[in-house]
mmCIF file of C-alpha atoms in Angstrom:
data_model
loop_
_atom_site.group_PDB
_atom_site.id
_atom_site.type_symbol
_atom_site.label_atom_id
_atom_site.label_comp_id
_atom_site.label_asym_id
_atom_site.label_seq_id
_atom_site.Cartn_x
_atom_site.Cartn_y
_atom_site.Cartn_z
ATOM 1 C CA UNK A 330 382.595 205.443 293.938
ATOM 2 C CA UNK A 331 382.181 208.886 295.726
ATOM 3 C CA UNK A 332 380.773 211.701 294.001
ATOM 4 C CA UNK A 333 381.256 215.366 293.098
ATOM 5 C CA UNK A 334 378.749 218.321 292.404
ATOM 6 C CA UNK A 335 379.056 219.773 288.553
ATOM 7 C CA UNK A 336 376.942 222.927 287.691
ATOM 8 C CA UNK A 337 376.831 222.489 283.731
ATOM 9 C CA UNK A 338 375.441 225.424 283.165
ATOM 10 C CA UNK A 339 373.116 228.142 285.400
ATOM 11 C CA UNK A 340 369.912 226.343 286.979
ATOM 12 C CA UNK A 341 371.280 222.615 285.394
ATOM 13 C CA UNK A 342 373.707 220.757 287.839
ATOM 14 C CA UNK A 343 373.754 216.543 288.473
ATOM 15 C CA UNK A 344 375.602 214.412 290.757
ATOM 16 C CA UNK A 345 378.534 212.773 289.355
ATOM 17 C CA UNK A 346 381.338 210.084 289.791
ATOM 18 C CA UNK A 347 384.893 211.496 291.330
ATOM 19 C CA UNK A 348 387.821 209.652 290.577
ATOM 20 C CA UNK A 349 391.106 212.028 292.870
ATOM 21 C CA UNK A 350 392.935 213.731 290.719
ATOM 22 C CA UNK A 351 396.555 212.616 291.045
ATOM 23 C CA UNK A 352 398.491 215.924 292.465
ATOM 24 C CA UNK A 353 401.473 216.524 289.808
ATOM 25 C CA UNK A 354 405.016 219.113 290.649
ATOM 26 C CA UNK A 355 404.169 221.421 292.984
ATOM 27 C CA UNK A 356 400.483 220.356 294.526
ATOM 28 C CA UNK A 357 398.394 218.378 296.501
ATOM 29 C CA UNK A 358 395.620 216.416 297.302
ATOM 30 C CA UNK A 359 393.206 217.316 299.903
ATOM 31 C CA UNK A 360 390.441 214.704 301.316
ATOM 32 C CA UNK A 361 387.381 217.120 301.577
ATOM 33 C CA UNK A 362 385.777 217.562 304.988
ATOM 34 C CA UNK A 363 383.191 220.112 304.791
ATOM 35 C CA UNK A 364 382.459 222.773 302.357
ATOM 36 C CA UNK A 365 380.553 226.021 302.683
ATOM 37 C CA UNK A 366 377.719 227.474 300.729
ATOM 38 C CA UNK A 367 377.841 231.127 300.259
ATOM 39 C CA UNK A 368 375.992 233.773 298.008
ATOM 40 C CA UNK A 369 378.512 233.616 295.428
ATOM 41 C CA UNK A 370 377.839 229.739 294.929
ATOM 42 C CA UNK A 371 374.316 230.889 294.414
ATOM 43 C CA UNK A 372 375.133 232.940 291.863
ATOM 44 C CA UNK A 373 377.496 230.029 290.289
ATOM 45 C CA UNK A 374 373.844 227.958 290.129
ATOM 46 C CA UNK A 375 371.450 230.545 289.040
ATOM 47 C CA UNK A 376 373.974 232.188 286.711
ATOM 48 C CA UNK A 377 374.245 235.553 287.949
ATOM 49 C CA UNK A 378 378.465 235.764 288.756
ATOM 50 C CA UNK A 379 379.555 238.352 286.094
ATOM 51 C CA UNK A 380 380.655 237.366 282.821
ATOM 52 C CA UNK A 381 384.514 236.423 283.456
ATOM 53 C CA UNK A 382 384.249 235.428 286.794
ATOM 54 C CA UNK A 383 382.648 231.725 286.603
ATOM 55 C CA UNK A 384 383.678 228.826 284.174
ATOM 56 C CA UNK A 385 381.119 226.296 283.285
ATOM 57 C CA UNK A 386 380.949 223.350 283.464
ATOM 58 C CA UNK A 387 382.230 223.442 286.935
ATOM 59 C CA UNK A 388 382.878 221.955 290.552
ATOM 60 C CA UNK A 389 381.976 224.474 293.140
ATOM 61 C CA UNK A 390 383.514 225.143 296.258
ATOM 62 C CA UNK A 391 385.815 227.706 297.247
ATOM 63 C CA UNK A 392 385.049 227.207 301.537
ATOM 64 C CA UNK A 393 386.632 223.931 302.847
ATOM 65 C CA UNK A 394 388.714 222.211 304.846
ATOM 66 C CA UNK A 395 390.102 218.773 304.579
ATOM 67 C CA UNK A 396 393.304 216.820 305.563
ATOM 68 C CA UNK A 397 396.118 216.360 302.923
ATOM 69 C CA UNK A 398 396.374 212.420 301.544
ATOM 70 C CA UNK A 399 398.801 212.673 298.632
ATOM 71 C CA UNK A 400 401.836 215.374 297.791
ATOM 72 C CA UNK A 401 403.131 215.978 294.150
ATOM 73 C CA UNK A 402 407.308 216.225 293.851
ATOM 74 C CA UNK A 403 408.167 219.286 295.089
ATOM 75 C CA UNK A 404 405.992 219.367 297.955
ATOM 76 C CA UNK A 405 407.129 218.007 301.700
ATOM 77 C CA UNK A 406 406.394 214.599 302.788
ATOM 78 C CA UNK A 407 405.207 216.037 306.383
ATOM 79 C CA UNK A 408 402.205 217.439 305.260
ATOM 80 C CA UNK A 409 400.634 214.338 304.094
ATOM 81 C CA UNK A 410 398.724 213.574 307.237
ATOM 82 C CA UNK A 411 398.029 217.768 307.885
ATOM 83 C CA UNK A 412 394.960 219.136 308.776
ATOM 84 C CA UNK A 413 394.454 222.144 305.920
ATOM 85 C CA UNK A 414 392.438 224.795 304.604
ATOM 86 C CA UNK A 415 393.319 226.571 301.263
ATOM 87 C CA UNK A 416 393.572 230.382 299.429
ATOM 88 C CA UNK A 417 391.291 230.154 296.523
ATOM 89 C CA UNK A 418 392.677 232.642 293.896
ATOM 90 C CA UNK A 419 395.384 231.103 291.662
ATOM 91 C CA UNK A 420 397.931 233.677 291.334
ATOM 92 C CA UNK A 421 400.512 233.688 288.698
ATOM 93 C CA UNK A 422 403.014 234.930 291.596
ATOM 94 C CA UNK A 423 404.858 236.905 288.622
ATOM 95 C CA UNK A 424 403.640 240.347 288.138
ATOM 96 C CA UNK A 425 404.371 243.373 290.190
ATOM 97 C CA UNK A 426 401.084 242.769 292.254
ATOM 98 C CA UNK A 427 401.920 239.045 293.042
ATOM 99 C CA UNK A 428 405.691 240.130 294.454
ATOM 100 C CA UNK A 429 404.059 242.939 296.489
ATOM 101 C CA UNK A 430 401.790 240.119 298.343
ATOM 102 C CA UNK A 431 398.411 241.448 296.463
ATOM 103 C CA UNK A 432 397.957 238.183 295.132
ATOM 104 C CA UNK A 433 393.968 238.798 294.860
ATOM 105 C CA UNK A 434 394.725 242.043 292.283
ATOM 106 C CA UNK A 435 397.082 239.333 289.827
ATOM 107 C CA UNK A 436 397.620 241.072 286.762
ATOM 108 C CA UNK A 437 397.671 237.683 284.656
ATOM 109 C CA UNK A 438 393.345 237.422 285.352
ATOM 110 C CA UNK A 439 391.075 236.001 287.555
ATOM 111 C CA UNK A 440 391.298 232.111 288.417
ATOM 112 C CA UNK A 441 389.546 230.973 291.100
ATOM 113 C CA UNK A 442 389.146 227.901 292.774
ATOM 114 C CA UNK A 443 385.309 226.901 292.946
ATOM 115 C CA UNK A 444 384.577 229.472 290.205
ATOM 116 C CA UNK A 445 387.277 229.168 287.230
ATOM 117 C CA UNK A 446 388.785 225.841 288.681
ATOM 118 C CA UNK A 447 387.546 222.699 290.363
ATOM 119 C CA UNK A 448 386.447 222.982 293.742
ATOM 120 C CA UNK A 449 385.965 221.445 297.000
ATOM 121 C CA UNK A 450 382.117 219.983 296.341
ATOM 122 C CA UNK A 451 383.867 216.750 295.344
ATOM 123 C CA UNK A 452 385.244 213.825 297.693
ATOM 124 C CA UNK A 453 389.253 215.145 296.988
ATOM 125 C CA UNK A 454 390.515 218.298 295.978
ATOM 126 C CA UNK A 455 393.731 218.821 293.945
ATOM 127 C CA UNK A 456 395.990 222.289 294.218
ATOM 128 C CA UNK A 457 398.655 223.761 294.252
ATOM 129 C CA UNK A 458 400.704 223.076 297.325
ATOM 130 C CA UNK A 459 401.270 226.880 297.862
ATOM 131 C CA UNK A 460 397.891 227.477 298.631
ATOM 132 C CA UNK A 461 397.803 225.579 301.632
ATOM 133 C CA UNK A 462 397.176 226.845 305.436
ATOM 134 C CA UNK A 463 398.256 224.108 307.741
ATOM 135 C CA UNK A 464 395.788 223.900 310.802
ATOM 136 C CA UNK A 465 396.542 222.900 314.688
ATOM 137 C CA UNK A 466 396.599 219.097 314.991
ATOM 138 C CA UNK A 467 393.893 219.303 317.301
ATOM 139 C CA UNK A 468 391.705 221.925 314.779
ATOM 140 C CA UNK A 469 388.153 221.125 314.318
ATOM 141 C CA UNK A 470 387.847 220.820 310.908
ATOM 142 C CA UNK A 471 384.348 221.795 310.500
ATOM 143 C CA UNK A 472 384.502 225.242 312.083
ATOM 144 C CA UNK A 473 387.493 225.350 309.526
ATOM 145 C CA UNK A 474 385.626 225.377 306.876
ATOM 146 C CA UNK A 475 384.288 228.951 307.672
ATOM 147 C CA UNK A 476 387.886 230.382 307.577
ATOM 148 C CA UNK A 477 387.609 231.785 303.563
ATOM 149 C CA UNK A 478 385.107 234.174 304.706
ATOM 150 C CA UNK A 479 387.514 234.795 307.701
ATOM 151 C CA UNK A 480 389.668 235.406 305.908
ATOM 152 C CA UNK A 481 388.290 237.895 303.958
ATOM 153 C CA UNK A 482 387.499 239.887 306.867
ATOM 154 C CA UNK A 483 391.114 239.562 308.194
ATOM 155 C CA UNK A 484 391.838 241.106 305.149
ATOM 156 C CA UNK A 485 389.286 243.576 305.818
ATOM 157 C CA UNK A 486 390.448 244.282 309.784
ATOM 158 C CA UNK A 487 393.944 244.520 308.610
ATOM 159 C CA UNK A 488 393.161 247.449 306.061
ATOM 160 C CA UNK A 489 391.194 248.876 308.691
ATOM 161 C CA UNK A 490 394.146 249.241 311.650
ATOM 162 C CA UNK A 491 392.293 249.159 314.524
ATOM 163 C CA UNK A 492 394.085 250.200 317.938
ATOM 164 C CA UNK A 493 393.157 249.321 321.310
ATOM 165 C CA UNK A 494 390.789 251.546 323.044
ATOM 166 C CA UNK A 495 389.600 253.039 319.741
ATOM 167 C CA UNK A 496 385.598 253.016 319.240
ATOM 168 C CA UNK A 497 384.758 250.814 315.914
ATOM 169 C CA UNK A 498 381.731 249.354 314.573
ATOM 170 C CA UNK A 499 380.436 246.359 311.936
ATOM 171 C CA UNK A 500 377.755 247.006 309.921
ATOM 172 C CA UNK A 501 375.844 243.896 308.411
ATOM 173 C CA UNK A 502 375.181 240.635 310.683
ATOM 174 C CA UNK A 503 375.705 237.796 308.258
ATOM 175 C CA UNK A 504 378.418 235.562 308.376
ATOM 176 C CA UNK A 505 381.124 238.060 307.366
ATOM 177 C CA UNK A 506 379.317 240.410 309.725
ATOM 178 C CA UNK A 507 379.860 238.212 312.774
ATOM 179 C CA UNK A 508 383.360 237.433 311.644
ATOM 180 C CA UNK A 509 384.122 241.288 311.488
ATOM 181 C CA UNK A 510 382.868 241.805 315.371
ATOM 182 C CA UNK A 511 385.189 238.428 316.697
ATOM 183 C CA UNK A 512 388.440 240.614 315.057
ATOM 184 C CA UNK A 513 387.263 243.655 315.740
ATOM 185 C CA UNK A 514 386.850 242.166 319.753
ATOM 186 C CA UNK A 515 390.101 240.695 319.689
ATOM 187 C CA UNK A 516 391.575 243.985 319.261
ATOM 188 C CA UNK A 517 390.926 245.307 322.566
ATOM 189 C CA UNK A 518 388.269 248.404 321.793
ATOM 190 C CA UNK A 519 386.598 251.040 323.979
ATOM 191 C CA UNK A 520 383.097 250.481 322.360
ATOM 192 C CA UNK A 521 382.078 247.927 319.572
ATOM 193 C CA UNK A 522 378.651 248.429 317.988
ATOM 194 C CA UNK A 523 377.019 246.492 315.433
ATOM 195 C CA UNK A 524 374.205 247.921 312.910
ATOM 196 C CA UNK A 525 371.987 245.581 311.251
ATOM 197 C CA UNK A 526 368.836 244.854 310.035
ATOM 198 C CA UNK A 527 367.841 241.782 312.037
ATOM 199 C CA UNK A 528 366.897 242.623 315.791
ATOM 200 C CA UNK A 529 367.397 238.364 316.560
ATOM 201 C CA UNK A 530 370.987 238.901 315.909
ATOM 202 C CA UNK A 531 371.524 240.983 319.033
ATOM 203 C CA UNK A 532 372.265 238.277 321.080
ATOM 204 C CA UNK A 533 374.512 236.774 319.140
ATOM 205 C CA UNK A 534 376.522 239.571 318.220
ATOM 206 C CA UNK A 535 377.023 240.416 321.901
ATOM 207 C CA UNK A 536 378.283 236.972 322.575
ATOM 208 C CA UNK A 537 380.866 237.337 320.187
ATOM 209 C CA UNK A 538 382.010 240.450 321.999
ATOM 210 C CA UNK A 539 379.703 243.732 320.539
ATOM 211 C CA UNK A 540 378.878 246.509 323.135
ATOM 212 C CA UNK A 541 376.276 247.403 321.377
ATOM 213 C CA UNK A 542 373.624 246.648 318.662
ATOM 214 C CA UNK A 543 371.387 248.832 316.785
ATOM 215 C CA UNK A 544 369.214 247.960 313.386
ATOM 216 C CA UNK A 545 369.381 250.971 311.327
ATOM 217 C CA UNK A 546 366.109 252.215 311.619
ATOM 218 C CA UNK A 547 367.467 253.259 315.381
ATOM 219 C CA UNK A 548 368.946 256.489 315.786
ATOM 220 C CA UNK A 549 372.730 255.691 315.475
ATOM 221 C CA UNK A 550 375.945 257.140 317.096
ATOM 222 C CA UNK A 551 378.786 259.324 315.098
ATOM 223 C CA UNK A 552 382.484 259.239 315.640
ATOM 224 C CA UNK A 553 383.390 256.116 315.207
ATOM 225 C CA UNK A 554 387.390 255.528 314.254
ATOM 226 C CA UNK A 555 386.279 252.244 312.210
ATOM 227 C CA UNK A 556 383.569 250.748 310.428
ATOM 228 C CA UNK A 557 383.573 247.717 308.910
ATOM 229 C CA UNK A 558 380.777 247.275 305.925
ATOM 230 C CA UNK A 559 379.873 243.524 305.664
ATOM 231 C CA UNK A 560 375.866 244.186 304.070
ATOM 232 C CA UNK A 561 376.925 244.219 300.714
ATOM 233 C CA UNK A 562 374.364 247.100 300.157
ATOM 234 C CA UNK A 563 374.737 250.704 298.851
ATOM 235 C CA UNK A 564 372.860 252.073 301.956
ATOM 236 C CA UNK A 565 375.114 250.035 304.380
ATOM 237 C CA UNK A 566 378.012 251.793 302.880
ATOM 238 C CA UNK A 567 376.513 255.397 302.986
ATOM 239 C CA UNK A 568 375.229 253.753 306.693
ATOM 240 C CA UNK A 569 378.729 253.210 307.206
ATOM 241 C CA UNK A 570 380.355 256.237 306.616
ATOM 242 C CA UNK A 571 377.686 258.470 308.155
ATOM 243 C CA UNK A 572 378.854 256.518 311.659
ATOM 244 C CA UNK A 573 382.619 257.847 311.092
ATOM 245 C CA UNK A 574 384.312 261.118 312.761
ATOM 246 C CA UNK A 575 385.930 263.274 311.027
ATOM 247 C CA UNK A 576 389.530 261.428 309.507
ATOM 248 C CA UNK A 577 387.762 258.048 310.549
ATOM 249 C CA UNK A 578 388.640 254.335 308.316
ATOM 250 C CA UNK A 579 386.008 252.626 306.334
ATOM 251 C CA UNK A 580 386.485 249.176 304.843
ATOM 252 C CA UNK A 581 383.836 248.031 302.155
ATOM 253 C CA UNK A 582 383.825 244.206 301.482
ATOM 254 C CA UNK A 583 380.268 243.881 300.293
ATOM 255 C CA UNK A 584 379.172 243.998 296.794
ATOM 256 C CA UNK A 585 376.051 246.177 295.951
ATOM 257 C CA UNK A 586 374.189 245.584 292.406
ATOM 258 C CA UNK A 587 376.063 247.335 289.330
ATOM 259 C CA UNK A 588 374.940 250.440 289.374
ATOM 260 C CA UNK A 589 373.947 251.278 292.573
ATOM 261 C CA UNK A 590 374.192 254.929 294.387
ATOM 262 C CA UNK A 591 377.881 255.085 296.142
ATOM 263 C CA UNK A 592 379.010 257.140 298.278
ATOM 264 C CA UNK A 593 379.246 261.054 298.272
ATOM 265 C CA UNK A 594 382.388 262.013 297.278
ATOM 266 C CA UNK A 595 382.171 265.607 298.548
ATOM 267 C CA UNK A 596 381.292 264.026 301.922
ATOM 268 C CA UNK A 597 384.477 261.605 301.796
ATOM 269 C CA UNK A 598 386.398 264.455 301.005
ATOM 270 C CA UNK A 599 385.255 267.261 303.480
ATOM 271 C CA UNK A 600 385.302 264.403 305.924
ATOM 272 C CA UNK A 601 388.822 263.502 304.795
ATOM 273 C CA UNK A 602 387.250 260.346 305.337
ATOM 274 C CA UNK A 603 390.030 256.836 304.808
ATOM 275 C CA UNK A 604 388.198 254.031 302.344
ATOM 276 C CA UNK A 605 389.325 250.686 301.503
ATOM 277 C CA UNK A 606 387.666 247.923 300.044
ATOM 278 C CA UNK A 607 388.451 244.115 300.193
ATOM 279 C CA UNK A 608 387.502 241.399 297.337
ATOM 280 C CA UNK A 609 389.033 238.181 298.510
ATOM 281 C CA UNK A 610 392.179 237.514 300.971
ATOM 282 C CA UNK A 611 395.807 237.699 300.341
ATOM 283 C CA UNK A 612 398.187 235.099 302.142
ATOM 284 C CA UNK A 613 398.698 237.624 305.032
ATOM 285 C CA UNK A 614 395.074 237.682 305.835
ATOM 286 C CA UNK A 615 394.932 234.053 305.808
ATOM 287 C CA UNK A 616 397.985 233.377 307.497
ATOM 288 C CA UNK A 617 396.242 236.092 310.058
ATOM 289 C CA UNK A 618 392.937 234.263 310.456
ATOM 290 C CA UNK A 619 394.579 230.577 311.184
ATOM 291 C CA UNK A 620 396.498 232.109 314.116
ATOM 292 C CA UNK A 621 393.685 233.497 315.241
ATOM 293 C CA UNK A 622 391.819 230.550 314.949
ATOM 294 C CA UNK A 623 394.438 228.785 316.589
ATOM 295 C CA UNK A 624 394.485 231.248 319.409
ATOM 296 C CA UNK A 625 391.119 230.461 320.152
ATOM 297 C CA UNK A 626 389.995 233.612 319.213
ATOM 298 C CA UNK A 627 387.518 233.155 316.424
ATOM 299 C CA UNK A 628 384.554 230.462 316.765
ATOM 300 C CA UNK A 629 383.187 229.772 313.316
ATOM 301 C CA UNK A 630 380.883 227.092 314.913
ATOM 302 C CA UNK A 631 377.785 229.095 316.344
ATOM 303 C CA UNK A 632 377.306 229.916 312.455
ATOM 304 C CA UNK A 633 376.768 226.734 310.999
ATOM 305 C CA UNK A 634 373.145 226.111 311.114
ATOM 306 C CA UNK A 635 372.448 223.202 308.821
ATOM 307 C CA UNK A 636 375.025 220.228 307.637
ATOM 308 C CA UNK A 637 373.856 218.235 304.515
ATOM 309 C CA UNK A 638 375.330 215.560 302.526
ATOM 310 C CA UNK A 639 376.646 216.829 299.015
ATOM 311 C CA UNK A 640 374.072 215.086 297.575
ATOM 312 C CA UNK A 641 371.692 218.114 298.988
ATOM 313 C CA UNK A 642 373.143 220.585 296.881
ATOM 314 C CA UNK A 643 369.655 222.152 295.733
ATOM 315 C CA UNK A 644 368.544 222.136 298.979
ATOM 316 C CA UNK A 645 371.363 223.799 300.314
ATOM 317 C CA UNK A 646 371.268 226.268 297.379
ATOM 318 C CA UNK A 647 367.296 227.074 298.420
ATOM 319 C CA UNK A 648 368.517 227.124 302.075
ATOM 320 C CA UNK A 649 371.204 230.029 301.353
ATOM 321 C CA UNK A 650 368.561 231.869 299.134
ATOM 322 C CA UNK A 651 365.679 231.809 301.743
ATOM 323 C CA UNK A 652 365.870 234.594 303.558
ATOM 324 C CA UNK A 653 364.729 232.186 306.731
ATOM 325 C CA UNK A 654 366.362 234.486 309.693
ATOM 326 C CA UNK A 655 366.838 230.539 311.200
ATOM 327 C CA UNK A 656 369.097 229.660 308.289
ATOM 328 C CA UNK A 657 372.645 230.332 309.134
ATOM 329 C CA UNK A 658 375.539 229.028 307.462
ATOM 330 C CA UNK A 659 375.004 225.990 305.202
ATOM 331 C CA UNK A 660 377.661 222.958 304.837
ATOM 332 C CA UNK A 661 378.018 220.139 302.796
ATOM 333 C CA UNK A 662 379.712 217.010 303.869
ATOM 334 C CA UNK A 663 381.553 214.732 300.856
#
């Protein structure tokens, strides 16, 4: 019998036995290929997601990819067979928000796949058809499973506009970070800089198509016409918007602790400075990052560091959590 992860509570998880859940109206059933560890699974384990945002007990996994076995009525035969990856928040597609494509700001509450609802640490998947982002026959399915944090920072790189020939930068050189310079590169601009923390990441930030790389401790360059904040840090975002002319775009998609110092309003507003934020991706942004993917234009796979069979979940939780600068993105393997 294959298994599946459950987290019954924070710090208390065990390994057990995963019978597919038959897809009904409407859904699917996805065989699991890979599935990606990120922060927020962390904080599923140790117990840290705010109140409202996790359901236990509970299957994580809200970064996969998989191939689609079984279709529900309602659903087309021809995508049994498909190669797949899948939006995570379960909209009600109702309410003013849903209509207007902002399925990620559903009036009708949070449900998320991996957090509220079973997810992809399991051997199948079951979902709503809906969800579903059908992949190039000839997609590699494990560089797929990077494409929800892609996605995320399509989101982000749509918000943000960028024209060809204008000067941006990323700030941050995780995962999201080095997805954020790959878009930002695709879009053709005069000068692309990256601000970090790590100097190691230099290299690999210039392979993906940075101009530039500074750690913040560097003196740093002004009048940028986009920044992209990936750091998920309070500092990064006043980092951020201290690299912007006058009139310049900022998009936030980190998450600093409650609480922290923000930004200086007087500053954003002297500055007449333009600030969006991202939490999660909407189907444009994920309909955005498989045809990039497909164009060739994104390559997930120099992130993945470490594959592990599921049955490594606490390792791959301690990997995440490290801080090892060797420690890239973590994947398990049903």
């Amino acid at each position: 019998m294959s298994t599946a992860v459950v987290v019954e509570a924070p710090g208390r998880h065990r390994l057990t036995g995963h019978e597919p859940a038959p897809p009904g109206a409407g859904e699917a059933l996805v065989r699991v290929h890979a599935v990606g560890i990120c922060g927020s699974d962390r904080e599923v384990y140790q117990g840290n997601r705010p109140e409202g945002y996790v359901r236990y007990p509970l299957t994580p996994g809200h970064e996969w990819s998989g191939t689609v076995e079984e279709v529900g009525a309602g659903v087309p035969g021809t995508l049994v067979g498909r190669k797949v990856v899948g939006e995570g928040f379960r909209n009600c597609q109702v309410c003013d928000r849903c209509h207007a494509g902002e399925t990620t700001l559903c009036t009708a509450g949070y449900e998320e796949t991996g957090f509220t609802r079973p997810g992809a640490m399991a051997a199948t998947l079951t979902l709503p058809a809906r969800l579903l982002h059908v992949l190039p026959d000839d997609a590699d399915l494990t560089a797929a499973a990077l494409l929800e944090p892609a996605a995320c920072i399509a989101a982000a790189a749509l918000k943000a506009n960028a024209r060809p020939g204008e000067r941006v930068a990323v700030v941050g050189t995780g995962t999201l970070g080095m997805f954020a310079v790959q878009f930002l590169a695709a879009g053709s601009p005069a000068e692309l800089l990256v601000v970090g923390t790590r100097p190691d990441r230099a290299t690999l930030s210039k392979g993906f198509g940075a101009t530039d790389f500074r750690t913040r401790d560097q003196e740093l360059p002004g009048d940028f016409d986009v920044v992209i904040e990936t750091a998920g840090s309070a500092s990064a975002a006043r980092t951020s918007a201290a690299l912007l002319r006058r009139g310049g775009r900022l998009v936030l998609t980190g998450i600093p602790a409650p609480g922290a110092e923000g930004l200086d309003p007087t500053d954003l507003v002297v500055r007449q400075l333009e600030v969006h934020t991202v939490f999660g991706a909407p189907p444009a942004a994920w309909a955005h990052t498989v045809r990039v993917f497909g164009a060739g234009l994104l390559n997930p796979l120099p992130l993945v560091t470490h594959e592990l069979p599921l049955a490594e979940f606490p390792r791959a939780i301690e990997l995440v959590g490290s801080g090892d600068p060797q420690v890239g993105k973590v994947l398990l393997r049903p």
